[in-house]
Amino acid sequence: NVDLSVTLAGMTMKNPVVVASGTFGFGREYGQFYDLGQLGGICAKGLTLNPREGNPAPRIAETPMGILNSVGLQNPGVDAFIAHELPFLRNFDVKVIANISGNTPEEYGIMCEKLAGAGVDMIEVNISCPNVKAGGLAYGTRPELAAEVTQMAKSHAGKVPVMVKLSPNVTDITLIARAVEEAGADAVSLINTLRGMRIDVNTRRPILKMNTGGLSGPAVLPVAVRMVWEVAQAVKIPILGMGGVSRGEDAAQLMLAGASAVAVGTALFADPYAPIKVRDELGQIAQRQGLTAVKELTGQVKPW
Ligand code: DOR
């Protein structure tokens, strides 16, 4: 009986739990486990203008506290998504968020135009993939370039809200958050993965062929909470919080820090039902705290 609904940049969701881009594919595998309409939203796997094979393997390395990946944006391309995956996702009562990466600001513009025309509910502009240069670390760590990409996306997305996905691989994330807000972003999502490395002590080689990758999972939750808290104080636009969420308490921390909604990513690999569990536990926490709606958690961390 707690109201689970939230609004993110004008997009209303039945609950605040989204699945994070790159961890849910296009939903087809998860559709066997439960009705995808139980989720608040689905961030589809990251798209580029043309199909991509991604980086050479090995490109996944497990660690005790999280997963390193150097996938490098393997995907079928934006046109294949619109033709084959979006129609499947439209069978469910769930918000669909397309995640895009470009080699140039112009490529972001072209993809936004295609996706807005196809009727996605929101576009997540990825400027923070740690495994590619253009579109990844180059844009996500420089305020002027982050702003340029945001402007280009906004001017081609029509009425579709644009959310910019921020990198944790920076000294001051509020500089990037402010730059994209000023450039017209409707929301920000954070965090993408944190650069890391694992070495095989016997062969003395890095596990990943690319040497380094992006860390996700429980290890990054405190980093995500800190960065959401910092960004919430720096900007007025809403925040989709993510990074190591596997329980309601994790999601509640991100919401108290300032997130309007939360995404579950790496936890899906151990448990496909993780987002459903997070949703239910979040409702229980709100109820225990005497709230009538989970959205009352947002930004309500108390100062010492
Ligand atoms: O960790 C990540 N890996 N973040 C991204 O944004 C993209 C992905 C990849 O494909 O490398």
mmCIF file of N, CA and C in Angstrom, residues 86-214:
data_model
loop_
_atom_site.group_PDB
_atom_site.id
_atom_site.type_symbol
_atom_site.label_atom_id
_atom_site.label_comp_id
_atom_site.label_asym_id
_atom_site.label_seq_id
_atom_site.Cartn_x
_atom_site.Cartn_y
_atom_site.Cartn_z
ATOM 1 N N LEU A 86 12.922 -3.040 -30.160
ATOM 2 C CA LEU A 86 11.919 -2.130 -29.608
ATOM 3 C C LEU A 86 10.497 -2.691 -29.734
ATOM 4 N N PRO A 87 10.136 -3.293 -30.873
ATOM 5 C CA PRO A 87 8.788 -3.871 -30.969
ATOM 6 C C PRO A 87 8.544 -4.967 -29.918
ATOM 7 N N PHE A 88 9.581 -5.774 -29.610
ATOM 8 C CA PHE A 88 9.442 -6.790 -28.554
ATOM 9 C C PHE A 88 9.194 -6.115 -27.206
ATOM 10 N N LEU A 89 10.001 -5.096 -26.875
ATOM 11 C CA LEU A 89 9.867 -4.423 -25.569
ATOM 12 C C LEU A 89 8.507 -3.740 -25.429
ATOM 13 N N ARG A 90 7.925 -3.358 -26.565
ATOM 14 C CA ARG A 90 6.616 -2.682 -26.528
ATOM 15 C C ARG A 90 5.474 -3.622 -26.167
ATOM 16 N N ASN A 91 5.757 -4.936 -26.057
ATOM 17 C CA ASN A 91 4.728 -5.879 -25.594
ATOM 18 C C ASN A 91 4.465 -5.745 -24.109
ATOM 19 N N PHE A 92 5.318 -4.979 -23.404
ATOM 20 C CA PHE A 92 5.213 -4.899 -21.950
ATOM 21 C C PHE A 92 4.915 -3.472 -21.522
ATOM 22 N N ASP A 93 4.218 -3.363 -20.390
ATOM 23 C CA ASP A 93 3.890 -2.055 -19.837
ATOM 24 C C ASP A 93 5.080 -1.572 -19.004
ATOM 25 N N VAL A 94 6.108 -1.076 -19.699
ATOM 26 C CA VAL A 94 7.340 -0.664 -19.033
ATOM 27 C C VAL A 94 7.975 0.446 -19.868
ATOM 28 N N LYS A 95 8.634 1.406 -19.191
ATOM 29 C CA LYS A 95 9.295 2.485 -19.923
ATOM 30 C C LYS A 95 10.577 1.960 -20.569
ATOM 31 N N VAL A 96 10.806 2.378 -21.795
ATOM 32 C CA VAL A 96 11.979 1.920 -22.537
ATOM 33 C C VAL A 96 12.950 3.079 -22.734
ATOM 34 N N ILE A 97 14.153 2.878 -22.216
ATOM 35 C CA ILE A 97 15.205 3.892 -22.300
ATOM 36 C C ILE A 97 16.298 3.350 -23.215
ATOM 37 N N ALA A 98 16.586 4.052 -24.303
ATOM 38 C CA ALA A 98 17.656 3.635 -25.218
ATOM 39 C C ALA A 98 18.955 4.310 -24.787
ATOM 40 N N ASN A 99 20.046 3.533 -24.768
ATOM 41 C CA ASN A 99 21.366 4.048 -24.382
ATOM 42 C C ASN A 99 22.208 4.156 -25.646
ATOM 43 N N ILE A 100 22.815 5.315 -25.881
ATOM 44 C CA ILE A 100 23.559 5.519 -27.135
ATOM 45 C C ILE A 100 24.976 6.030 -26.901
ATOM 46 N N SER A 101 25.894 5.578 -27.764
ATOM 47 C CA SER A 101 27.269 6.083 -27.785
ATOM 48 C C SER A 101 27.627 6.445 -29.217
ATOM 49 N N GLY A 102 28.354 7.540 -29.376
ATOM 50 C CA GLY A 102 28.763 7.949 -30.718
ATOM 51 C C GLY A 102 30.251 8.210 -30.793
ATOM 52 N N ASN A 103 30.778 8.191 -32.026
ATOM 53 C CA ASN A 103 32.183 8.553 -32.240
ATOM 54 C C ASN A 103 32.352 10.061 -32.362
ATOM 55 N N THR A 104 31.249 10.743 -32.700
ATOM 56 C CA THR A 104 31.268 12.201 -32.862
ATOM 57 C C THR A 104 29.960 12.738 -32.298
ATOM 58 N N PRO A 105 29.902 14.033 -31.968
ATOM 59 C CA PRO A 105 28.625 14.616 -31.538
ATOM 60 C C PRO A 105 27.536 14.418 -32.593
ATOM 61 N N GLU A 106 27.915 14.488 -33.872
ATOM 62 C CA GLU A 106 26.934 14.319 -34.954
ATOM 63 C C GLU A 106 26.286 12.943 -34.895
ATOM 64 N N GLU A 107 27.076 11.914 -34.594
ATOM 65 C CA GLU A 107 26.494 10.562 -34.510
ATOM 66 C C GLU A 107 25.452 10.477 -33.395
ATOM 67 N N TYR A 108 25.706 11.145 -32.263
ATOM 68 C CA TYR A 108 24.697 11.177 -31.195
ATOM 69 C C TYR A 108 23.404 11.809 -31.724
ATOM 70 N N GLY A 109 23.556 12.890 -32.505
ATOM 71 C CA GLY A 109 22.390 13.578 -33.063
ATOM 72 C C GLY A 109 21.575 12.673 -33.969
ATOM 73 N N ILE A 110 22.246 11.965 -34.867
ATOM 74 C CA ILE A 110 21.552 11.083 -35.816
ATOM 75 C C ILE A 110 20.794 9.990 -35.056
ATOM 76 N N MET A 111 21.445 9.401 -34.054
ATOM 77 C CA MET A 111 20.785 8.328 -33.295
ATOM 78 C C MET A 111 19.580 8.854 -32.519
ATOM 79 N N CYS A 112 19.710 10.055 -31.962
ATOM 80 C CA CYS A 112 18.576 10.633 -31.228
ATOM 81 C C CYS A 112 17.378 10.830 -32.140
ATOM 82 N N GLU A 113 17.651 11.315 -33.349
ATOM 83 C CA GLU A 113 16.563 11.543 -34.284
ATOM 84 C C GLU A 113 15.853 10.229 -34.616
ATOM 85 N N LYS A 114 16.623 9.178 -34.869
ATOM 86 C CA LYS A 114 16.042 7.864 -35.195
ATOM 87 C C LYS A 114 15.217 7.328 -34.019
ATOM 88 N N LEU A 115 15.779 7.416 -32.814
ATOM 89 C CA LEU A 115 15.117 6.822 -31.642
ATOM 90 C C LEU A 115 13.894 7.626 -31.219
ATOM 91 N N ALA A 116 13.971 8.944 -31.349
ATOM 92 C CA ALA A 116 12.794 9.774 -31.032
ATOM 93 C C ALA A 116 11.684 9.450 -32.028
ATOM 94 N N GLY A 117 12.046 9.286 -33.292
ATOM 95 C CA GLY A 117 11.062 8.924 -34.316
ATOM 96 C C GLY A 117 10.424 7.571 -34.044
ATOM 97 N N ALA A 118 11.217 6.659 -33.450
ATOM 98 C CA ALA A 118 10.723 5.308 -33.168
ATOM 99 C C ALA A 118 9.898 5.262 -31.884
ATOM 100 N N GLY A 119 9.929 6.342 -31.108
ATOM 101 C CA GLY A 119 9.068 6.427 -29.933
ATOM 102 C C GLY A 119 9.598 5.823 -28.651
ATOM 103 N N VAL A 120 10.917 5.873 -28.433
ATOM 104 C CA VAL A 120 11.411 5.439 -27.119
ATOM 105 C C VAL A 120 10.958 6.451 -26.062
ATOM 106 N N ASP A 121 10.939 6.040 -24.793
ATOM 107 C CA ASP A 121 10.442 6.913 -23.735
ATOM 108 C C ASP A 121 11.502 7.887 -23.234
ATOM 109 N N MET A 122 12.771 7.503 -23.366
ATOM 110 C CA MET A 122 13.861 8.358 -22.898
ATOM 111 C C MET A 122 15.126 7.918 -23.614
ATOM 112 N N ILE A 123 16.069 8.845 -23.755
ATOM 113 C CA ILE A 123 17.366 8.488 -24.338
ATOM 114 C C ILE A 123 18.445 8.733 -23.282
ATOM 115 N N GLU A 124 19.241 7.682 -23.030
ATOM 116 C CA GLU A 124 20.376 7.814 -22.126
ATOM 117 C C GLU A 124 21.623 8.018 -22.986
ATOM 118 N N VAL A 125 22.205 9.197 -22.900
ATOM 119 C CA VAL A 125 23.370 9.552 -23.700
ATOM 120 C C VAL A 125 24.613 9.099 -22.943
ATOM 121 N N ASN A 126 25.254 8.048 -23.468
ATOM 122 C CA ASN A 126 26.408 7.467 -22.777
ATOM 123 C C ASN A 126 27.678 8.193 -23.213
ATOM 124 N N ILE A 127 28.263 8.938 -22.275
ATOM 125 C CA ILE A 127 29.547 9.604 -22.553
ATOM 126 C C ILE A 127 30.600 9.036 -21.599
ATOM 127 N N SER A 128 30.353 7.822 -21.103
ATOM 128 C CA SER A 128 31.177 7.339 -19.992
ATOM 129 C C SER A 128 31.627 5.890 -20.090
ATOM 130 N N CYS A 129 31.526 5.279 -21.276
ATOM 131 C CA CYS A 129 32.067 3.916 -21.402
ATOM 132 C C CYS A 129 33.579 3.979 -21.192
ATOM 133 N N PRO A 130 34.124 3.226 -20.235
ATOM 134 C CA PRO A 130 35.562 3.321 -19.963
ATOM 135 C C PRO A 130 36.402 2.551 -20.972
ATOM 136 N N ASN A 131 35.756 1.868 -21.908
ATOM 137 C CA ASN A 131 36.468 0.949 -22.803
ATOM 138 C C ASN A 131 36.616 1.458 -24.230
ATOM 139 N N VAL A 132 36.186 2.678 -24.483
ATOM 140 C CA VAL A 132 36.365 3.292 -25.797
ATOM 141 C C VAL A 132 36.847 4.722 -25.572
ATOM 142 N N LYS A 133 37.545 5.266 -26.575
ATOM 143 C CA LYS A 133 38.042 6.645 -26.430
ATOM 144 C C LYS A 133 36.950 7.641 -26.796
ATOM 145 N N ALA A 134 36.681 7.803 -28.111
ATOM 146 C CA ALA A 134 35.599 8.703 -28.520
ATOM 147 C C ALA A 134 34.298 8.187 -27.937
ATOM 148 N N GLY A 135 33.492 9.078 -27.435
ATOM 149 C CA GLY A 135 32.217 8.648 -26.869
ATOM 150 C C GLY A 135 32.359 8.122 -25.455
ATOM 151 N N GLY A 136 33.560 7.728 -25.079
ATOM 152 C CA GLY A 136 33.769 7.214 -23.731
ATOM 153 C C GLY A 136 34.549 8.226 -22.921
ATOM 154 N N LEU A 137 35.764 7.855 -22.564
ATOM 155 C CA LEU A 137 36.528 8.705 -21.647
ATOM 156 C C LEU A 137 36.782 10.105 -22.204
ATOM 157 N N ALA A 138 36.846 10.251 -23.538
ATOM 158 C CA ALA A 138 37.119 11.579 -24.095
ATOM 159 C C ALA A 138 36.008 12.567 -23.762
ATOM 160 N N TYR A 139 34.738 12.159 -23.944
ATOM 161 C CA TYR A 139 33.632 13.089 -23.703
ATOM 162 C C TYR A 139 33.252 13.168 -22.231
ATOM 163 N N GLY A 140 33.329 12.054 -21.553
ATOM 164 C CA GLY A 140 32.802 11.992 -20.192
ATOM 165 C C GLY A 140 33.668 12.654 -19.140
ATOM 166 N N THR A 141 34.892 12.994 -19.514
ATOM 167 C CA THR A 141 35.794 13.599 -18.525
ATOM 168 C C THR A 141 36.087 15.070 -18.824
ATOM 169 N N ARG A 142 35.488 15.612 -19.895
ATOM 170 C CA ARG A 142 35.733 17.019 -20.264
ATOM 171 C C ARG A 142 34.417 17.779 -20.358
ATOM 172 N N PRO A 143 34.219 18.761 -19.490
ATOM 173 C CA PRO A 143 32.943 19.475 -19.444
ATOM 174 C C PRO A 143 32.506 20.054 -20.789
ATOM 175 N N GLU A 144 33.443 20.639 -21.569
ATOM 176 C CA GLU A 144 33.042 21.275 -22.843
ATOM 177 C C GLU A 144 32.550 20.236 -23.836
ATOM 178 N N LEU A 145 33.241 19.086 -23.909
ATOM 179 C CA LEU A 145 32.824 18.043 -24.850
ATOM 180 C C LEU A 145 31.523 17.383 -24.383
ATOM 181 N N ALA A 146 31.384 17.178 -23.078
ATOM 182 C CA ALA A 146 30.137 16.618 -22.532
ATOM 183 C C ALA A 146 28.964 17.530 -22.875
ATOM 184 N N ALA A 147 29.190 18.840 -22.780
ATOM 185 C CA ALA A 147 28.141 19.817 -23.105
ATOM 186 C C ALA A 147 27.812 19.789 -24.596
ATOM 187 N N GLU A 148 28.833 19.665 -25.438
ATOM 188 C CA GLU A 148 28.609 19.661 -26.881
ATOM 189 C C GLU A 148 27.757 18.449 -27.297
ATOM 190 N N VAL A 149 28.071 17.293 -26.741
ATOM 191 C CA VAL A 149 27.301 16.086 -27.058
ATOM 192 C C VAL A 149 25.857 16.236 -26.555
ATOM 193 N N THR A 150 25.703 16.788 -25.368
ATOM 194 C CA THR A 150 24.364 16.976 -24.790
ATOM 195 C C THR A 150 23.511 17.887 -25.665
ATOM 196 N N GLN A 151 24.102 18.999 -26.103
ATOM 197 C CA GLN A 151 23.376 19.937 -26.964
ATOM 198 C C GLN A 151 22.945 19.268 -28.251
ATOM 199 N N MET A 152 23.859 18.513 -28.837
ATOM 200 C CA MET A 152 23.564 17.828 -30.093
ATOM 201 C C MET A 152 22.418 16.826 -29.884
ATOM 202 N N ALA A 153 22.470 16.073 -28.785
ATOM 203 C CA ALA A 153 21.408 15.101 -28.496
ATOM 204 C C ALA A 153 20.078 15.819 -28.302
ATOM 205 N N LYS A 154 20.074 16.851 -27.501
ATOM 206 C CA LYS A 154 18.838 17.591 -27.212
ATOM 207 C C LYS A 154 18.209 18.153 -28.473
ATOM 208 N N SER A 155 19.032 18.686 -29.364
ATOM 209 C CA SER A 155 18.476 19.346 -30.554
ATOM 210 C C SER A 155 17.933 18.329 -31.566
ATOM 211 N N HIS A 156 18.202 17.040 -31.351
ATOM 212 C CA HIS A 156 17.685 16.021 -32.278
ATOM 213 C C HIS A 156 16.701 15.057 -31.618
ATOM 214 N N ALA A 157 16.419 15.233 -30.347
ATOM 215 C CA ALA A 157 15.570 14.266 -29.638
ATOM 216 C C ALA A 157 14.117 14.700 -29.541
ATOM 217 N N GLY A 158 13.800 15.881 -30.075
ATOM 218 C CA GLY A 158 12.410 16.358 -30.020
ATOM 219 C C GLY A 158 11.927 16.435 -28.591
ATOM 220 N N LYS A 159 10.769 15.801 -28.334
ATOM 221 C CA LYS A 159 10.182 15.875 -26.990
ATOM 222 C C LYS A 159 10.696 14.775 -26.069
ATOM 223 N N VAL A 160 11.503 13.866 -26.604
ATOM 224 C CA VAL A 160 11.975 12.743 -25.780
ATOM 225 C C VAL A 160 13.036 13.243 -24.787
ATOM 226 N N PRO A 161 12.859 12.974 -23.493
ATOM 227 C CA PRO A 161 13.830 13.451 -22.508
ATOM 228 C C PRO A 161 15.215 12.831 -22.706
ATOM 229 N N VAL A 162 16.216 13.641 -22.488
ATOM 230 C CA VAL A 162 17.608 13.215 -22.650
ATOM 231 C C VAL A 162 18.272 13.160 -21.274
ATOM 232 N N MET A 163 18.793 11.984 -20.944
ATOM 233 C CA MET A 163 19.491 11.761 -19.674
ATOM 234 C C MET A 163 20.951 11.444 -20.017
ATOM 235 N N VAL A 164 21.883 12.111 -19.370
ATOM 236 C CA VAL A 164 23.292 11.904 -19.712
ATOM 237 C C VAL A 164 23.948 11.030 -18.646
ATOM 238 N N LYS A 165 24.610 9.967 -19.096
ATOM 239 C CA LYS A 165 25.226 9.014 -18.163
ATOM 240 C C LYS A 165 26.667 9.415 -17.871
ATOM 241 N N LEU A 166 26.919 9.655 -16.596
ATOM 242 C CA LEU A 166 28.196 10.239 -16.174
ATOM 243 C C LEU A 166 29.209 9.191 -15.727
ATOM 244 N N SER A 167 30.483 9.572 -15.865
ATOM 245 C CA SER A 167 31.602 8.696 -15.511
ATOM 246 C C SER A 167 32.072 8.945 -14.086
ATOM 247 N N PRO A 168 32.412 7.870 -13.374
ATOM 248 C CA PRO A 168 33.026 8.044 -12.055
ATOM 249 C C PRO A 168 34.540 8.270 -12.166
ATOM 250 N N ASN A 169 35.062 8.179 -13.408
ATOM 251 C CA ASN A 169 36.517 8.254 -13.591
ATOM 252 C C ASN A 169 36.986 9.697 -13.752
ATOM 253 N N VAL A 170 36.564 10.531 -12.808
ATOM 254 C CA VAL A 170 36.876 11.958 -12.822
ATOM 255 C C VAL A 170 37.187 12.393 -11.394
ATOM 256 N N THR A 171 37.861 13.527 -11.274
ATOM 257 C CA THR A 171 38.171 14.053 -9.945
ATOM 258 C C THR A 171 36.953 14.732 -9.341
ATOM 259 N N ASP A 172 36.227 15.514 -10.171
ATOM 260 C CA ASP A 172 35.053 16.228 -9.660
ATOM 261 C C ASP A 172 33.871 16.031 -10.604
ATOM 262 N N ILE A 173 32.991 15.104 -10.248
ATOM 263 C CA ILE A 173 31.864 14.768 -11.119
ATOM 264 C C ILE A 173 30.876 15.924 -11.231
ATOM 265 N N THR A 174 30.874 16.839 -10.264
ATOM 266 C CA THR A 174 29.899 17.944 -10.330
ATOM 267 C C THR A 174 30.212 18.895 -11.489
ATOM 268 N N LEU A 175 31.466 18.955 -11.924
ATOM 269 C CA LEU A 175 31.816 19.827 -13.055
ATOM 270 C C LEU A 175 31.147 19.327 -14.327
ATOM 271 N N ILE A 176 31.124 18.011 -14.517
ATOM 272 C CA ILE A 176 30.493 17.430 -15.705
ATOM 273 C C ILE A 176 28.968 17.539 -15.572
ATOM 274 N N ALA A 177 28.453 17.253 -14.383
ATOM 275 C CA ALA A 177 26.998 17.321 -14.160
ATOM 276 C C ALA A 177 26.473 18.727 -14.441
ATOM 277 N N ARG A 178 27.180 19.727 -13.959
ATOM 278 C CA ARG A 178 26.756 21.121 -14.198
ATOM 279 C C ARG A 178 26.822 21.469 -15.675
ATOM 280 N N ALA A 179 27.871 20.999 -16.346
ATOM 281 C CA ALA A 179 28.034 21.314 -17.776
ATOM 282 C C ALA A 179 26.892 20.726 -18.599
ATOM 283 N N VAL A 180 26.486 19.486 -18.305
ATOM 284 C CA VAL A 180 25.420 18.882 -19.115
ATOM 285 C C VAL A 180 24.055 19.467 -18.743
ATOM 286 N N GLU A 181 23.874 19.860 -17.487
ATOM 287 C CA GLU A 181 22.623 20.528 -17.106
ATOM 288 C C GLU A 181 22.484 21.837 -17.869
ATOM 289 N N GLU A 182 23.558 22.602 -17.893
ATOM 290 C CA GLU A 182 23.534 23.886 -18.587
ATOM 291 C C GLU A 182 23.298 23.702 -20.090
ATOM 292 N N ALA A 183 23.783 22.574 -20.620
ATOM 293 C CA ALA A 183 23.615 22.286 -22.052
ATOM 294 C C ALA A 183 22.221 21.747 -22.369
ATOM 295 N N GLY A 184 21.378 21.572 -21.350
ATOM 296 C CA GLY A 184 19.993 21.190 -21.614
ATOM 297 C C GLY A 184 19.592 19.787 -21.221
ATOM 298 N N ALA A 185 20.475 19.030 -20.583
ATOM 299 C CA ALA A 185 20.110 17.666 -20.169
ATOM 300 C C ALA A 185 18.880 17.707 -19.261
ATOM 301 N N ASP A 186 17.979 16.718 -19.449
ATOM 302 C CA ASP A 186 16.773 16.637 -18.628
ATOM 303 C C ASP A 186 17.003 15.841 -17.352
ATOM 304 N N ALA A 187 18.046 14.999 -17.348
ATOM 305 C CA ALA A 187 18.374 14.175 -16.180
ATOM 306 C C ALA A 187 19.815 13.700 -16.341
ATOM 307 N N VAL A 188 20.384 13.194 -15.266
ATOM 308 C CA VAL A 188 21.683 12.518 -15.353
ATOM 309 C C VAL A 188 21.549 11.136 -14.727
ATOM 310 N N SER A 189 22.341 10.192 -15.225
ATOM 311 C CA SER A 189 22.411 8.875 -14.590
ATOM 312 C C SER A 189 23.860 8.646 -14.191
ATOM 313 N N LEU A 190 24.035 8.019 -13.030
ATOM 314 C CA LEU A 190 25.381 7.751 -12.545
ATOM 315 C C LEU A 190 25.316 6.680 -11.453
ATOM 316 N N ILE A 191 26.391 5.801 -11.428
ATOM 317 C CA ILE A 191 27.654 5.929 -12.133
ATOM 318 C C ILE A 191 27.797 4.823 -13.194
ATOM 319 N N ASN A 192 28.572 5.140 -14.249
ATOM 320 C CA ASN A 192 29.061 4.085 -15.132
ATOM 321 C C ASN A 192 30.156 3.348 -14.349
ATOM 322 N N THR A 193 30.861 2.443 -14.990
ATOM 323 C CA THR A 193 31.819 1.604 -14.268
ATOM 324 C C THR A 193 33.126 2.352 -13.970
ATOM 325 N N LEU A 194 33.776 1.898 -12.906
ATOM 326 C CA LEU A 194 35.000 2.525 -12.390
ATOM 327 C C LEU A 194 36.206 1.748 -12.913
ATOM 328 N N ARG A 195 37.149 2.424 -13.548
ATOM 329 C CA ARG A 195 38.269 1.720 -14.189
ATOM 330 C C ARG A 195 39.070 0.884 -13.194
ATOM 331 N N GLY A 196 39.350 -0.350 -13.589
ATOM 332 C CA GLY A 196 40.093 -1.259 -12.726
ATOM 333 C C GLY A 196 40.902 -2.256 -13.538
ATOM 334 N N MET A 197 41.577 -3.154 -12.826
ATOM 335 C CA MET A 197 42.466 -4.115 -13.487
ATOM 336 C C MET A 197 42.635 -5.337 -12.607
ATOM 337 N N ARG A 198 42.779 -6.510 -13.242
ATOM 338 C CA ARG A 198 43.101 -7.724 -12.494
ATOM 339 C C ARG A 198 44.217 -8.453 -13.238
ATOM 340 N N ILE A 199 45.166 -8.962 -12.476
ATOM 341 C CA ILE A 199 46.325 -9.648 -13.060
ATOM 342 C C ILE A 199 46.343 -11.102 -12.600
ATOM 343 N N ASP A 200 46.589 -12.008 -13.543
ATOM 344 C CA ASP A 200 46.789 -13.420 -13.221
ATOM 345 C C ASP A 200 48.226 -13.587 -12.723
ATOM 346 N N VAL A 201 48.356 -13.954 -11.463
ATOM 347 C CA VAL A 201 49.686 -13.976 -10.839
ATOM 348 C C VAL A 201 50.575 -15.076 -11.435
ATOM 349 N N ASN A 202 49.984 -16.174 -11.904
ATOM 350 C CA ASN A 202 50.779 -17.267 -12.457
ATOM 351 C C ASN A 202 51.325 -16.937 -13.854
ATOM 352 N N THR A 203 50.460 -16.422 -14.724
ATOM 353 C CA THR A 203 50.936 -16.054 -16.069
ATOM 354 C C THR A 203 51.540 -14.645 -16.075
ATOM 355 N N ARG A 204 51.242 -13.887 -15.023
ATOM 356 C CA ARG A 204 51.679 -12.489 -14.890
ATOM 357 C C ARG A 204 51.093 -11.578 -15.965
ATOM 358 N N ARG A 205 50.005 -12.052 -16.563
ATOM 359 C CA ARG A 205 49.345 -11.214 -17.564
ATOM 360 C C ARG A 205 48.047 -10.658 -17.002
ATOM 361 N N PRO A 206 47.632 -9.476 -17.486
ATOM 362 C CA PRO A 206 46.290 -8.998 -17.132
ATOM 363 C C PRO A 206 45.263 -10.013 -17.627
ATOM 364 N N ILE A 207 44.165 -10.189 -16.885
ATOM 365 C CA ILE A 207 43.121 -11.115 -17.325
ATOM 366 C C ILE A 207 42.459 -10.584 -18.602
ATOM 367 N N LEU A 208 42.227 -9.295 -18.639
ATOM 368 C CA LEU A 208 41.548 -8.700 -19.793
ATOM 369 C C LEU A 208 42.530 -8.420 -20.922
ATOM 370 N N LYS A 209 42.122 -8.752 -22.151
ATOM 371 C CA LYS A 209 42.961 -8.478 -23.323
ATOM 372 C C LYS A 209 43.240 -6.980 -23.475
ATOM 373 N N MET A 210 42.283 -6.154 -23.048
ATOM 374 C CA MET A 210 42.463 -4.697 -23.118
ATOM 375 C C MET A 210 43.240 -4.170 -21.899
ATOM 376 N N ASN A 211 43.698 -5.088 -21.047
ATOM 377 C CA ASN A 211 44.419 -4.778 -19.796
ATOM 378 C C ASN A 211 43.507 -4.238 -18.698
ATOM 379 N N THR A 212 42.780 -3.160 -18.989
ATOM 380 C CA THR A 212 41.913 -2.579 -17.967
ATOM 381 C C THR A 212 40.455 -2.697 -18.395
ATOM 382 N N GLY A 213 39.572 -2.505 -17.437
ATOM 383 C CA GLY A 213 38.138 -2.563 -17.735
ATOM 384 C C GLY A 213 37.369 -1.722 -16.728
ATOM 385 N N GLY A 214 36.051 -1.816 -16.778
ATOM 386 C CA GLY A 214 35.201 -1.055 -15.865
ATOM 387 C C GLY A 214 34.656 -1.969 -14.781
#
